[in-house]
Every structure is written in structure tokens, then in C-alpha cells.
Amino acid sequence: MSKMKYAAAVALCASLSPAMAAPTPAAPPFPFLDVLVYQYANCVKPAYHQADILLQDGAGRYQIDVKGEAYTVELQERMGFSLQAGIDGPVAAVVKLDRPPKGQFEEQARWRERWLRDVAERSGVALDERALAGGARLLTVNKGEIKGNYVGQSLLVDPARQLFIDMAWPNTLGIYRGADGLRQVREVQDDVWQRLLSCPPTT
């Protein structure tokens, strides 16, 4: 059908059906997590480079255990990526952005925090808690010594955006050594979070 005939047909249908409901607006071309990940990629430069971006298509789930109690964490959306120290450098952090199904945020926040507190208790270390703008909270557990594949775990709980940011801190930078190793871990963590949290808010 030619463009002219197609336009005429559309006009005729419109005139015959004046009471027809307006079409439902299309979904935004860029979902929330896509936009946020793009913003973070720019905010962390030039000190860090975003790589290995992974998108979980559709809902998912995983299980956590706290003192013998099992809880299934449901995911409506998830995007993950790694942050490298410079371009092609070692990985400084592994990041997962999670949004739960509607109505499950508060329950998930309680269980995720319980899990981190349990990890801290079993490891014999303190859970670091920081209050952030907009009612968000940052929770971090670091090992008492530099060993294993990971040196710490962080969780940002953001009720305003119904968002969790889960951050694992791998022992891959090659700088976490000696008496200053734990201090260096905290310095890297503070630097990464400062850059991420400097991004303009996305709702």
C-alpha cells in the first residue's frame, strides 16, 4: 500500500471510530536500570572503567540463609557490571543493581540486612552502617584480614528508588597487602561509592 493510501485509510478509520480509546503510551525506550548503569559508567571515569555488563532478562530469584532460616529473594530486574581500575585494569568491584517485585522492597531490605549482619557476626567483624540522603543506607562488611577471593561486601538500600545495589569487593587489585591492607580496602570502597553517589538522581 502506498504511503498516501495508508494515510487515507488511517484517517477514514479515525473518522468512523471517534469514541475509540487513545492508544496506550509506549514504554520508555530506556528502562530505569539501563539509564542508571549508563550514568554510573560516566560518573566513575576516569579512575574506573565499567565492563562485563550483564542484564538479567525478566524475573529471577536466589536464596539466602540466615541462622537456619531460608528466604527466597525475588528479582523483577537486575543489571550487573564490574568496575575496573582504569581501562583494562584489575577489577575493583563487582556490582549488581536489583529491583524487587512491587510491594516486596521492605521485606527484602530486612532479610538482606539480616544476612549481612549474620555474615559480620560469623566473621567476628563489625557491620559498618552509613545514613545517606533520601533515607538510603549503606551497609558494609569487610574481612578482618586480607585473604580469599573477596575482601568485603556492601549493600546500598535505597527506598526512594526501590533499589538495592549489591557490591562485592574482590581481592584482585594487588594492593591489599601488609599492615595497611585493610585501610586500603576502605579507601577503595570510599572512592568507588563517592563516585557512584555523585551521579544525579534517577527515579
PDB file of N, CA, C and O in Angstrom, residues 106-176:
ATOM      1  N   GLU A 106      10.508  -3.599  51.284  1.00  0.00           N
ATOM      2  CA  GLU A 106      10.776  -3.529  52.720  1.00  0.00           C
ATOM      3  C   GLU A 106      11.139  -4.901  53.280  1.00  0.00           C
ATOM      4  O   GLU A 106      12.071  -5.032  54.086  1.00  0.00           O
ATOM      5  N   GLU A 107      10.418  -5.923  52.864  1.00  0.00           N
ATOM      6  CA  GLU A 107      10.705  -7.272  53.341  1.00  0.00           C
ATOM      7  C   GLU A 107      12.088  -7.722  52.904  1.00  0.00           C
ATOM      8  O   GLU A 107      12.867  -8.265  53.697  1.00  0.00           O
ATOM      9  N   GLN A 108      12.414  -7.466  51.645  1.00  0.00           N
ATOM     10  CA  GLN A 108      13.739  -7.842  51.153  1.00  0.00           C
ATOM     11  C   GLN A 108      14.840  -7.076  51.872  1.00  0.00           C
ATOM     12  O   GLN A 108      15.908  -7.630  52.167  1.00  0.00           O
ATOM     13  N   ALA A 109      14.595  -5.796  52.145  1.00  0.00           N
ATOM     14  CA  ALA A 109      15.598  -4.989  52.838  1.00  0.00           C
ATOM     15  C   ALA A 109      15.913  -5.591  54.200  1.00  0.00           C
ATOM     16  O   ALA A 109      17.078  -5.661  54.616  1.00  0.00           O
ATOM     17  N   ARG A 110      14.883  -6.040  54.918  1.00  0.00           N
ATOM     18  CA  ARG A 110      15.107  -6.646  56.242  1.00  0.00           C
ATOM     19  C   ARG A 110      15.927  -7.920  56.131  1.00  0.00           C
ATOM     20  O   ARG A 110      16.859  -8.126  56.922  1.00  0.00           O
ATOM     21  N   TRP A 111      15.605  -8.768  55.166  1.00  0.00           N
ATOM     22  CA  TRP A 111      16.334 -10.028  55.026  1.00  0.00           C
ATOM     23  C   TRP A 111      17.761  -9.819  54.536  1.00  0.00           C
ATOM     24  O   TRP A 111      18.696 -10.482  55.001  1.00  0.00           O
ATOM     25  N   ARG A 112      17.948  -8.914  53.609  1.00  0.00           N
ATOM     26  CA  ARG A 112      19.303  -8.651  53.123  1.00  0.00           C
ATOM     27  C   ARG A 112      20.180  -8.093  54.241  1.00  0.00           C
ATOM     28  O   ARG A 112      21.351  -8.451  54.356  1.00  0.00           O
ATOM     29  N   GLU A 113      19.601  -7.216  55.074  1.00  0.00           N
ATOM     30  CA  GLU A 113      20.373  -6.675  56.188  1.00  0.00           C
ATOM     31  C   GLU A 113      20.653  -7.762  57.219  1.00  0.00           C
ATOM     32  O   GLU A 113      21.774  -7.844  57.753  1.00  0.00           O
ATOM     33  N   ARG A 114      19.682  -8.614  57.499  1.00  0.00           N
ATOM     34  CA  ARG A 114      19.899  -9.724  58.429  1.00  0.00           C
ATOM     35  C   ARG A 114      21.033 -10.620  57.942  1.00  0.00           C
ATOM     36  O   ARG A 114      21.862 -11.074  58.733  1.00  0.00           O
ATOM     37  N   TRP A 115      21.052 -10.866  56.639  1.00  0.00           N
ATOM     38  CA  TRP A 115      22.098 -11.725  56.082  1.00  0.00           C
ATOM     39  C   TRP A 115      23.479 -11.097  56.274  1.00  0.00           C
ATOM     40  O   TRP A 115      24.423 -11.772  56.684  1.00  0.00           O
ATOM     41  N   LEU A 116      23.595  -9.788  55.997  1.00  0.00           N
ATOM     42  CA  LEU A 116      24.884  -9.123  56.172  1.00  0.00           C
ATOM     43  C   LEU A 116      25.313  -9.114  57.634  1.00  0.00           C
ATOM     44  O   LEU A 116      26.492  -9.312  57.952  1.00  0.00           O
ATOM     45  N   ARG A 117      24.368  -8.883  58.535  1.00  0.00           N
ATOM     46  CA  ARG A 117      24.696  -8.902  59.970  1.00  0.00           C
ATOM     47  C   ARG A 117      25.154 -10.292  60.400  1.00  0.00           C
ATOM     48  O   ARG A 117      26.063 -10.426  61.231  1.00  0.00           O
ATOM     49  N   ASP A 118      24.531 -11.315  59.832  1.00  0.00           N
ATOM     50  CA  ASP A 118      24.934 -12.670  60.152  1.00  0.00           C
ATOM     51  C   ASP A 118      26.340 -12.956  59.636  1.00  0.00           C
ATOM     52  O   ASP A 118      27.151 -13.594  60.322  1.00  0.00           O
ATOM     53  N   VAL A 119      26.649 -12.471  58.432  1.00  0.00           N
ATOM     54  CA  VAL A 119      27.998 -12.627  57.880  1.00  0.00           C
ATOM     55  C   VAL A 119      29.013 -11.940  58.779  1.00  0.00           C
ATOM     56  O   VAL A 119      30.081 -12.502  59.092  1.00  0.00           O
ATOM     57  N   ALA A 120      28.688 -10.724  59.230  1.00  0.00           N
ATOM     58  CA  ALA A 120      29.603  -9.987  60.100  1.00  0.00           C
ATOM     59  C   ALA A 120      29.814 -10.730  61.419  1.00  0.00           C
ATOM     60  O   ALA A 120      30.946 -10.857  61.909  1.00  0.00           O
ATOM     61  N   GLU A 121      28.728 -11.234  61.987  1.00  0.00           N
ATOM     62  CA  GLU A 121      28.823 -11.942  63.267  1.00  0.00           C
ATOM     63  C   GLU A 121      29.664 -13.198  63.137  1.00  0.00           C
ATOM     64  O   GLU A 121      30.532 -13.471  63.983  1.00  0.00           O
ATOM     65  N   ARG A 122      29.424 -13.974  62.066  1.00  0.00           N
ATOM     66  CA  ARG A 122      30.183 -15.208  61.880  1.00  0.00           C
ATOM     67  C   ARG A 122      31.655 -14.937  61.580  1.00  0.00           C
ATOM     68  O   ARG A 122      32.517 -15.765  61.861  1.00  0.00           O
ATOM     69  N   SER A 123      31.930 -13.753  61.012  1.00  0.00           N
ATOM     70  CA  SER A 123      33.309 -13.394  60.676  1.00  0.00           C
ATOM     71  C   SER A 123      34.026 -12.691  61.824  1.00  0.00           C
ATOM     72  O   SER A 123      35.231 -12.426  61.729  1.00  0.00           O
ATOM     73  N   GLY A 124      33.276 -12.349  62.862  1.00  0.00           N
ATOM     74  CA  GLY A 124      33.884 -11.675  64.010  1.00  0.00           C
ATOM     75  C   GLY A 124      34.284 -10.235  63.721  1.00  0.00           C
ATOM     76  O   GLY A 124      35.254  -9.729  64.301  1.00  0.00           O
ATOM     77  N   VAL A 125      33.523  -9.567  62.829  1.00  0.00           N
ATOM     78  CA  VAL A 125      33.818  -8.176  62.488  1.00  0.00           C
ATOM     79  C   VAL A 125      32.551  -7.342  62.661  1.00  0.00           C
ATOM     80  O   VAL A 125      31.451  -7.877  62.816  1.00  0.00           O
ATOM     81  N   ALA A 126      32.731  -6.027  62.637  1.00  0.00           N
ATOM     82  CA  ALA A 126      31.593  -5.123  62.796  1.00  0.00           C
ATOM     83  C   ALA A 126      30.965  -4.806  61.441  1.00  0.00           C
ATOM     84  O   ALA A 126      31.645  -4.775  60.413  1.00  0.00           O
ATOM     85  N   LEU A 127      29.662  -4.575  61.453  1.00  0.00           N
ATOM     86  CA  LEU A 127      28.953  -4.108  60.264  1.00  0.00           C
ATOM     87  C   LEU A 127      28.996  -2.590  60.247  1.00  0.00           C
ATOM     88  O   LEU A 127      28.562  -1.942  61.203  1.00  0.00           O
ATOM     89  N   ASP A 128      29.546  -2.010  59.196  1.00  0.00           N
ATOM     90  CA  ASP A 128      29.614  -0.559  59.067  1.00  0.00           C
ATOM     91  C   ASP A 128      28.317  -0.047  58.451  1.00  0.00           C
ATOM     92  O   ASP A 128      27.885  -0.536  57.401  1.00  0.00           O
ATOM     93  N   GLU A 129      27.672   0.914  59.108  1.00  0.00           N
ATOM     94  CA  GLU A 129      26.404   1.465  58.636  1.00  0.00           C
ATOM     95  C   GLU A 129      26.538   2.969  58.429  1.00  0.00           C
ATOM     96  O   GLU A 129      27.051   3.672  59.294  1.00  0.00           O
ATOM     97  N   ARG A 130      26.043   3.434  57.278  1.00  0.00           N
ATOM     98  CA  ARG A 130      26.072   4.863  56.989  1.00  0.00           C
ATOM     99  C   ARG A 130      24.712   5.313  56.472  1.00  0.00           C
ATOM    100  O   ARG A 130      24.124   4.669  55.600  1.00  0.00           O
ATOM    101  N   ALA A 131      24.231   6.425  57.030  1.00  0.00           N
ATOM    102  CA  ALA A 131      22.977   7.012  56.555  1.00  0.00           C
ATOM    103  C   ALA A 131      23.288   7.968  55.410  1.00  0.00           C
ATOM    104  O   ALA A 131      24.212   8.776  55.495  1.00  0.00           O
ATOM    105  N   LEU A 132      22.500   7.867  54.333  1.00  0.00           N
ATOM    106  CA  LEU A 132      22.707   8.694  53.156  1.00  0.00           C
ATOM    107  C   LEU A 132      21.467   9.555  52.904  1.00  0.00           C
ATOM    108  O   LEU A 132      20.444   9.418  53.589  1.00  0.00           O
ATOM    109  N   ALA A 133      21.548  10.417  51.933  1.00  0.00           N
ATOM    110  CA  ALA A 133      20.432  11.297  51.596  1.00  0.00           C
ATOM    111  C   ALA A 133      19.233  10.483  51.110  1.00  0.00           C
ATOM    112  O   ALA A 133      19.386   9.397  50.545  1.00  0.00           O
ATOM    113  N   GLY A 134      18.038  11.028  51.361  1.00  0.00           N
ATOM    114  CA  GLY A 134      16.821  10.403  50.862  1.00  0.00           C
ATOM    115  C   GLY A 134      16.427   9.137  51.587  1.00  0.00           C
ATOM    116  O   GLY A 134      15.628   8.343  51.076  1.00  0.00           O
ATOM    117  N   GLY A 135      16.970   8.920  52.784  1.00  0.00           N
ATOM    118  CA  GLY A 135      16.621   7.733  53.551  1.00  0.00           C
ATOM    119  C   GLY A 135      17.387   6.481  53.160  1.00  0.00           C
ATOM    120  O   GLY A 135      17.120   5.402  53.684  1.00  0.00           O
ATOM    121  N   ALA A 136      18.344   6.614  52.248  1.00  0.00           N
ATOM    122  CA  ALA A 136      19.141   5.447  51.839  1.00  0.00           C
ATOM    123  C   ALA A 136      20.165   5.102  52.920  1.00  0.00           C
ATOM    124  O   ALA A 136      20.555   5.949  53.728  1.00  0.00           O
ATOM    125  N   ARG A 137      20.583   3.834  52.926  1.00  0.00           N
ATOM    126  CA  ARG A 137      21.569   3.368  53.890  1.00  0.00           C
ATOM    127  C   ARG A 137      22.601   2.516  53.178  1.00  0.00           C
ATOM    128  O   ARG A 137      22.275   1.763  52.265  1.00  0.00           O
ATOM    129  N   LEU A 138      23.853   2.641  53.621  1.00  0.00           N
ATOM    130  CA  LEU A 138      24.953   1.862  53.061  1.00  0.00           C
ATOM    131  C   LEU A 138      25.517   0.963  54.148  1.00  0.00           C
ATOM    132  O   LEU A 138      25.943   1.433  55.197  1.00  0.00           O
ATOM    133  N   LEU A 139      25.489  -0.337  53.895  1.00  0.00           N
ATOM    134  CA  LEU A 139      25.963  -1.335  54.841  1.00  0.00           C
ATOM    135  C   LEU A 139      27.169  -2.043  54.243  1.00  0.00           C
ATOM    136  O   LEU A 139      27.130  -2.457  53.079  1.00  0.00           O
ATOM    137  N   THR A 140      28.229  -2.211  55.031  1.00  0.00           N
ATOM    138  CA  THR A 140      29.444  -2.857  54.535  1.00  0.00           C
ATOM    139  C   THR A 140      30.026  -3.794  55.578  1.00  0.00           C
ATOM    140  O   THR A 140      30.109  -3.455  56.761  1.00  0.00           O
ATOM    141  N   VAL A 141      30.423  -4.972  55.117  1.00  0.00           N
ATOM    142  CA  VAL A 141      31.143  -5.935  55.945  1.00  0.00           C
ATOM    143  C   VAL A 141      32.481  -6.206  55.267  1.00  0.00           C
ATOM    144  O   VAL A 141      32.517  -6.598  54.102  1.00  0.00           O
ATOM    145  N   ASN A 142      33.562  -5.988  55.985  1.00  0.00           N
ATOM    146  CA  ASN A 142      34.898  -6.303  55.475  1.00  0.00           C
ATOM    147  C   ASN A 142      35.528  -7.388  56.337  1.00  0.00           C
ATOM    148  O   ASN A 142      35.286  -7.461  57.548  1.00  0.00           O
ATOM    149  N   LYS A 143      36.342  -8.210  55.728  1.00  0.00           N
ATOM    150  CA  LYS A 143      37.045  -9.251  56.460  1.00  0.00           C
ATOM    151  C   LYS A 143      38.047  -8.627  57.431  1.00  0.00           C
ATOM    152  O   LYS A 143      38.519  -7.507  57.215  1.00  0.00           O
ATOM    153  N   GLY A 144      38.361  -9.374  58.457  1.00  0.00           N
ATOM    154  CA  GLY A 144      39.327  -8.891  59.435  1.00  0.00           C
ATOM    155  C   GLY A 144      40.765  -9.037  58.979  1.00  0.00           C
ATOM    156  O   GLY A 144      41.676  -8.492  59.602  1.00  0.00           O
ATOM    157  N   GLU A 145      40.966  -9.769  57.881  1.00  0.00           N
ATOM    158  CA  GLU A 145      42.298  -9.915  57.302  1.00  0.00           C
ATOM    159  C   GLU A 145      42.162 -10.148  55.813  1.00  0.00           C
ATOM    160  O   GLU A 145      41.097 -10.561  55.322  1.00  0.00           O
ATOM    161  N   ILE A 146      43.216  -9.842  55.087  1.00  0.00           N
ATOM    162  CA  ILE A 146      43.195  -9.980  53.634  1.00  0.00           C
ATOM    163  C   ILE A 146      43.445 -11.444  53.267  1.00  0.00           C
ATOM    164  O   ILE A 146      44.564 -11.948  53.413  1.00  0.00           O
ATOM    165  N   LYS A 147      42.383 -12.107  52.825  1.00  0.00           N
ATOM    166  CA  LYS A 147      42.518 -13.495  52.408  1.00  0.00           C
ATOM    167  C   LYS A 147      41.328 -13.863  51.532  1.00  0.00           C
ATOM    168  O   LYS A 147      40.284 -13.196  51.557  1.00  0.00           O
ATOM    169  N   GLY A 148      41.484 -14.922  50.739  1.00  0.00           N
ATOM    170  CA  GLY A 148      40.393 -15.383  49.894  1.00  0.00           C
ATOM    171  C   GLY A 148      40.216 -14.536  48.650  1.00  0.00           C
ATOM    172  O   GLY A 148      41.006 -13.631  48.357  1.00  0.00           O
ATOM    173  N   ASN A 149      39.145 -14.827  47.924  1.00  0.00           N
ATOM    174  CA  ASN A 149      38.881 -14.134  46.659  1.00  0.00           C
ATOM    175  C   ASN A 149      38.252 -12.763  46.847  1.00  0.00           C
ATOM    176  O   ASN A 149      38.334 -11.915  45.955  1.00  0.00           O
ATOM    177  N   TYR A 150      37.586 -12.547  47.993  1.00  0.00           N
ATOM    178  CA  TYR A 150      36.908 -11.272  48.243  1.00  0.00           C
ATOM    179  C   TYR A 150      37.312 -10.728  49.607  1.00  0.00           C
ATOM    180  O   TYR A 150      37.554 -11.497  50.544  1.00  0.00           O
ATOM    181  N   VAL A 151      37.351  -9.397  49.698  1.00  0.00           N
ATOM    182  CA  VAL A 151      37.751  -8.766  50.951  1.00  0.00           C
ATOM    183  C   VAL A 151      36.586  -8.082  51.652  1.00  0.00           C
ATOM    184  O   VAL A 151      36.726  -7.643  52.793  1.00  0.00           O
ATOM    185  N   GLY A 152      35.425  -7.974  50.992  1.00  0.00           N
ATOM    186  CA  GLY A 152      34.297  -7.315  51.620  1.00  0.00           C
ATOM    187  C   GLY A 152      33.042  -7.384  50.775  1.00  0.00           C
ATOM    188  O   GLY A 152      33.062  -7.817  49.616  1.00  0.00           O
ATOM    189  N   GLN A 153      31.940  -6.935  51.391  1.00  0.00           N
ATOM    190  CA  GLN A 153      30.627  -6.929  50.735  1.00  0.00           C
ATOM    191  C   GLN A 153      29.874  -5.692  51.206  1.00  0.00           C
ATOM    192  O   GLN A 153      29.865  -5.380  52.397  1.00  0.00           O
ATOM    193  N   SER A 154      29.247  -4.985  50.261  1.00  0.00           N
ATOM    194  CA  SER A 154      28.456  -3.804  50.601  1.00  0.00           C
ATOM    195  C   SER A 154      27.045  -3.935  50.049  1.00  0.00           C
ATOM    196  O   SER A 154      26.808  -4.641  49.062  1.00  0.00           O
ATOM    197  N   LEU A 155      26.115  -3.228  50.679  1.00  0.00           N
ATOM    198  CA  LEU A 155      24.731  -3.174  50.198  1.00  0.00           C
ATOM    199  C   LEU A 155      24.192  -1.769  50.394  1.00  0.00           C
ATOM    200  O   LEU A 155      24.179  -1.257  51.514  1.00  0.00           O
ATOM    201  N   LEU A 156      23.752  -1.156  49.299  1.00  0.00           N
ATOM    202  CA  LEU A 156      23.050   0.126  49.365  1.00  0.00           C
ATOM    203  C   LEU A 156      21.557  -0.166  49.321  1.00  0.00           C
ATOM    204  O   LEU A 156      21.066  -0.806  48.386  1.00  0.00           O
ATOM    205  N   VAL A 157      20.830   0.305  50.346  1.00  0.00           N
ATOM    206  CA  VAL A 157      19.381   0.138  50.428  1.00  0.00           C
ATOM    207  C   VAL A 157      18.758   1.506  50.157  1.00  0.00           C
ATOM    208  O   VAL A 157      18.923   2.428  50.949  1.00  0.00           O
ATOM    209  N   ASP A 158      18.064   1.622  49.028  1.00  0.00           N
ATOM    210  CA  ASP A 158      17.550   2.920  48.583  1.00  0.00           C
ATOM    211  C   ASP A 158      16.028   2.852  48.446  1.00  0.00           C
ATOM    212  O   ASP A 158      15.501   2.488  47.387  1.00  0.00           O
ATOM    213  N   PRO A 159      15.282   3.192  49.516  1.00  0.00           N
ATOM    214  CA  PRO A 159      13.819   3.088  49.461  1.00  0.00           C
ATOM    215  C   PRO A 159      13.172   4.062  48.478  1.00  0.00           C
ATOM    216  O   PRO A 159      12.122   3.763  47.916  1.00  0.00           O
ATOM    217  N   ALA A 160      13.780   5.218  48.268  1.00  0.00           N
ATOM    218  CA  ALA A 160      13.187   6.198  47.364  1.00  0.00           C
ATOM    219  C   ALA A 160      13.099   5.664  45.941  1.00  0.00           C
ATOM    220  O   ALA A 160      12.138   5.923  45.219  1.00  0.00           O
ATOM    221  N   ARG A 161      14.111   4.903  45.537  1.00  0.00           N
ATOM    222  CA  ARG A 161      14.124   4.351  44.182  1.00  0.00           C
ATOM    223  C   ARG A 161      13.773   2.866  44.148  1.00  0.00           C
ATOM    224  O   ARG A 161      13.817   2.253  43.086  1.00  0.00           O
ATOM    225  N   GLN A 162      13.426   2.311  45.348  1.00  0.00           N
ATOM    226  CA  GLN A 162      13.107   0.882  45.428  1.00  0.00           C
ATOM    227  C   GLN A 162      14.234   0.064  44.802  1.00  0.00           C
ATOM    228  O   GLN A 162      14.007  -0.825  43.971  1.00  0.00           O
ATOM    229  N   LEU A 163      15.445   0.380  45.224  1.00  0.00           N
ATOM    230  CA  LEU A 163      16.636  -0.159  44.579  1.00  0.00           C
ATOM    231  C   LEU A 163      17.619  -0.709  45.606  1.00  0.00           C
ATOM    232  O   LEU A 163      17.815  -0.120  46.671  1.00  0.00           O
ATOM    233  N   PHE A 164      18.239  -1.834  45.264  1.00  0.00           N
ATOM    234  CA  PHE A 164      19.365  -2.363  46.019  1.00  0.00           C
ATOM    235  C   PHE A 164      20.589  -2.348  45.118  1.00  0.00           C
ATOM    236  O   PHE A 164      20.502  -2.722  43.939  1.00  0.00           O
ATOM    237  N   ILE A 165      21.728  -1.916  45.665  1.00  0.00           N
ATOM    238  CA  ILE A 165      22.996  -2.030  44.951  1.00  0.00           C
ATOM    239  C   ILE A 165      23.901  -2.919  45.789  1.00  0.00           C
ATOM    240  O   ILE A 165      24.298  -2.558  46.896  1.00  0.00           O
ATOM    241  N   ASP A 166      24.176  -4.083  45.261  1.00  0.00           N
ATOM    242  CA  ASP A 166      24.994  -5.080  45.939  1.00  0.00           C
ATOM    243  C   ASP A 166      26.405  -5.002  45.366  1.00  0.00           C
ATOM    244  O   ASP A 166      26.590  -5.099  44.161  1.00  0.00           O
ATOM    245  N   MET A 167      27.401  -4.805  46.229  1.00  0.00           N
ATOM    246  CA  MET A 167      28.776  -4.602  45.773  1.00  0.00           C
ATOM    247  C   MET A 167      29.709  -5.612  46.445  1.00  0.00           C
ATOM    248  O   MET A 167      29.816  -5.649  47.675  1.00  0.00           O
ATOM    249  N   ALA A 168      30.356  -6.448  45.644  1.00  0.00           N
ATOM    250  CA  ALA A 168      31.371  -7.368  46.157  1.00  0.00           C
ATOM    251  C   ALA A 168      32.739  -6.792  45.824  1.00  0.00           C
ATOM    252  O   ALA A 168      32.966  -6.272  44.729  1.00  0.00           O
ATOM    253  N   TRP A 169      33.655  -6.898  46.768  1.00  0.00           N
ATOM    254  CA  TRP A 169      34.980  -6.296  46.628  1.00  0.00           C
ATOM    255  C   TRP A 169      36.025  -7.403  46.487  1.00  0.00           C
ATOM    256  O   TRP A 169      36.444  -7.997  47.482  1.00  0.00           O
ATOM    257  N   PRO A 170      36.435  -7.706  45.254  1.00  0.00           N
ATOM    258  CA  PRO A 170      37.390  -8.807  45.042  1.00  0.00           C
ATOM    259  C   PRO A 170      38.804  -8.444  45.451  1.00  0.00           C
ATOM    260  O   PRO A 170      39.199  -7.278  45.453  1.00  0.00           O
ATOM    261  N   ASN A 171      39.560  -9.465  45.773  1.00  0.00           N
ATOM    262  CA  ASN A 171      40.953  -9.293  46.165  1.00  0.00           C
ATOM    263  C   ASN A 171      41.837  -9.438  44.918  1.00  0.00           C
ATOM    264  O   ASN A 171      42.695 -10.313  44.849  1.00  0.00           O
ATOM    265  N   THR A 172      41.592  -8.552  43.943  1.00  0.00           N
ATOM    266  CA  THR A 172      42.287  -8.683  42.660  1.00  0.00           C
ATOM    267  C   THR A 172      43.126  -7.460  42.297  1.00  0.00           C
ATOM    268  O   THR A 172      43.792  -7.460  41.267  1.00  0.00           O
ATOM    269  N   LEU A 173      43.080  -6.439  43.118  1.00  0.00           N
ATOM    270  CA  LEU A 173      43.816  -5.226  42.770  1.00  0.00           C
ATOM    271  C   LEU A 173      45.320  -5.381  42.997  1.00  0.00           C
ATOM    272  O   LEU A 173      46.123  -4.650  42.425  1.00  0.00           O
ATOM    273  N   GLY A 174      45.705  -6.297  43.853  1.00  0.00           N
ATOM    274  CA  GLY A 174      47.118  -6.498  44.117  1.00  0.00           C
ATOM    275  C   GLY A 174      47.722  -5.454  45.033  1.00  0.00           C
ATOM    276  O   GLY A 174      48.948  -5.388  45.195  1.00  0.00           O
ATOM    277  N   ILE A 175      46.865  -4.628  45.643  1.00  0.00           N
ATOM    278  CA  ILE A 175      47.394  -3.586  46.540  1.00  0.00           C
ATOM    279  C   ILE A 175      47.049  -3.858  47.992  1.00  0.00           C
ATOM    280  O   ILE A 175      47.552  -3.185  48.898  1.00  0.00           O
ATOM    281  N   TYR A 176      46.164  -4.823  48.222  1.00  0.00           N
ATOM    282  CA  TYR A 176      45.721  -5.084  49.586  1.00  0.00           C
ATOM    283  C   TYR A 176      46.704  -6.018  50.279  1.00  0.00           C
ATOM    284  O   TYR A 176      46.457  -7.199  50.475  1.00  0.00           O
TER     285      TYR A 176
END
